[in-house]
CSV table of C-alpha atoms in Angstrom, one decimal:
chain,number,residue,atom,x,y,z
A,1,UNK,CA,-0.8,-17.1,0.8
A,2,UNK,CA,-1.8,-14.9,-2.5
A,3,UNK,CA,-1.4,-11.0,-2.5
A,4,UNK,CA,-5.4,-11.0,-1.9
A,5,UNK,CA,-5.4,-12.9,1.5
A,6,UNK,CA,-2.7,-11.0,2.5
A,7,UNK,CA,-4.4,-7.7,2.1
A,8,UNK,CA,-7.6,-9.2,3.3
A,9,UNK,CA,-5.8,-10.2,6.3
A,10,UNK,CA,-4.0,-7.3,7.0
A,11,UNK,CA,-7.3,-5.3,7.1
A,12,UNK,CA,-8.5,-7.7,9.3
A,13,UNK,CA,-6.2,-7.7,11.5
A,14,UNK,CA,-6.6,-3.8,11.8
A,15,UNK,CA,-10.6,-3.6,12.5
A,16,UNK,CA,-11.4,-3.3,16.0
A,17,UNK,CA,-14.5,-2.0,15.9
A,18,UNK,CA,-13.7,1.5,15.5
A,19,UNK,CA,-10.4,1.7,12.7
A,20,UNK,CA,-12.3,0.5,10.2
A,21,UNK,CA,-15.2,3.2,10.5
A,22,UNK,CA,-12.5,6.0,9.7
A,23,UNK,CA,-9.9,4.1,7.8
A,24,UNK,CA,-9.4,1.4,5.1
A,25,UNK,CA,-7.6,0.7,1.9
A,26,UNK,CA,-8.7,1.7,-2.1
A,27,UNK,CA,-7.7,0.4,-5.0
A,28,UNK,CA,-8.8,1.6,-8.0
A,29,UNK,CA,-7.7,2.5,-12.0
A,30,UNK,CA,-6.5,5.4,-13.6
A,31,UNK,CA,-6.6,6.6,-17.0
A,32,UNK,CA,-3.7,6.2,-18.4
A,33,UNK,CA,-3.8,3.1,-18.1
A,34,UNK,CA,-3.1,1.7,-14.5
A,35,UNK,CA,-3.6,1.1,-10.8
A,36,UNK,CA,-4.0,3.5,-7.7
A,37,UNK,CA,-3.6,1.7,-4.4
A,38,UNK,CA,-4.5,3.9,-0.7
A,39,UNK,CA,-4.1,1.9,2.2
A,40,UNK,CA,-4.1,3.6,5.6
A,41,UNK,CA,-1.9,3.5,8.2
A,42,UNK,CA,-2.8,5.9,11.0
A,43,UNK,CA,-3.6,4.2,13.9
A,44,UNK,CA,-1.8,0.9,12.6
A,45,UNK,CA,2.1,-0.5,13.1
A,46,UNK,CA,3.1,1.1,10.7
A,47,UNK,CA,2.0,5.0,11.5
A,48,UNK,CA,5.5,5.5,12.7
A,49,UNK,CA,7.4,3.4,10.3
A,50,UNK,CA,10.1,4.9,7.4
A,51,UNK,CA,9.2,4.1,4.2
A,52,UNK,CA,11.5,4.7,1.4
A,53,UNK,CA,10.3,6.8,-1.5
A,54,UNK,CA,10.1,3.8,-4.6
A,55,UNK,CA,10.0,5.1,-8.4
A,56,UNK,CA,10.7,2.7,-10.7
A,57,UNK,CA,9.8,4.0,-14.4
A,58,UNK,CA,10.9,1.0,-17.2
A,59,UNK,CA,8.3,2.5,-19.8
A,60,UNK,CA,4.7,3.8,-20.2
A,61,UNK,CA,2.9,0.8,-19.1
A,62,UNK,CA,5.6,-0.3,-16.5
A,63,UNK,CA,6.4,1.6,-13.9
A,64,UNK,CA,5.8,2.3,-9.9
A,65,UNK,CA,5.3,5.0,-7.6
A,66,UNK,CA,5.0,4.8,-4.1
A,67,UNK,CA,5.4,6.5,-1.0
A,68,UNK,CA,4.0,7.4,2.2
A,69,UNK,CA,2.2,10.4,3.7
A,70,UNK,CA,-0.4,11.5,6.0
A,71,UNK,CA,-0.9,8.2,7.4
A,72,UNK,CA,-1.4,6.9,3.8
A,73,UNK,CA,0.8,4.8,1.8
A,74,UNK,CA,0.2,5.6,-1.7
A,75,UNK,CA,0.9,3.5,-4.5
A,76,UNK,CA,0.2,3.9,-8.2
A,77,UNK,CA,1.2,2.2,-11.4
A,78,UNK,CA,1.0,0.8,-14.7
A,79,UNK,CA,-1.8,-1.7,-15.9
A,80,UNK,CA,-0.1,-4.4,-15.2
A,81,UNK,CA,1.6,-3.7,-11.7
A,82,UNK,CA,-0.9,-3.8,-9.0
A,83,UNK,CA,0.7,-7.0,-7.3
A,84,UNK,CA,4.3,-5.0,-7.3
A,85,UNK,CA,2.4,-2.4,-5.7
A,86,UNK,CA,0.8,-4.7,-2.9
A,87,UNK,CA,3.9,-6.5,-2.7
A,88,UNK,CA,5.7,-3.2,-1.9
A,89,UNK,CA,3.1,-2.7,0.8
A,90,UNK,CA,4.4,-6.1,2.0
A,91,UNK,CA,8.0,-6.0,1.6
A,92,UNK,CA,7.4,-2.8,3.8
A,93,UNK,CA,5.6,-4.4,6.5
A,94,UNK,CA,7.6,-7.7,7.0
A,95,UNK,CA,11.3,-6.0,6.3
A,96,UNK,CA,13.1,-5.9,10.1
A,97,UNK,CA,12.6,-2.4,11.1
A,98,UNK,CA,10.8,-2.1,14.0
A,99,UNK,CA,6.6,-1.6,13.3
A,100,UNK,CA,5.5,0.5,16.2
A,101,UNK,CA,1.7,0.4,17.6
């Protein structure tokens, strides 16, 4: 399965009805050049699950940034990293530490 189905199908998997009316996920550029990827988590698995803090800076067009906070896991990068970033988000939820509802 691609990095799109997966995302698709995580949201998916998350709307009930009523989490989707308050939550969701962005992606979206930024200007200098790159990528800005908001997916929430409240009221998800993963609300209660660590995340470790990722920067990974290789040069100006290459690099990563995320981390979680207020029920948001925040990822931004270079213009040509949004599938690290999803696959962070992935790595994340499929690693073996317990994902708590």
């Amino acid at each position: 399965m691609g990095i799109i189905e997966r995302i698709q199908s995580w949201y998916l998997s998350n709307c009930n009805g009523d989490w989707e009316h308050s939550y969701g996920i962005e992606i979206s550029t930024l200007d200098n050049p790159g990528w800005k990827v908001i997916i929430d988590i409240s009221d998800t698995c993963l609300e209660n699950k660590l995340f470790k803090n990722i920067k990974v800076e290789l040069n100006e067009t290459n690099w990563v940034h995320c981390y979680v906070v207020d029920g948001k896991f925040k990822g931004y990068g270079g213009v040509e990293n949004l599938e690290e970033i999803l696959s962070i988000f992935f790595e994340w939820l499929n690693d073996n530490t317990p994902c708590n509802s």
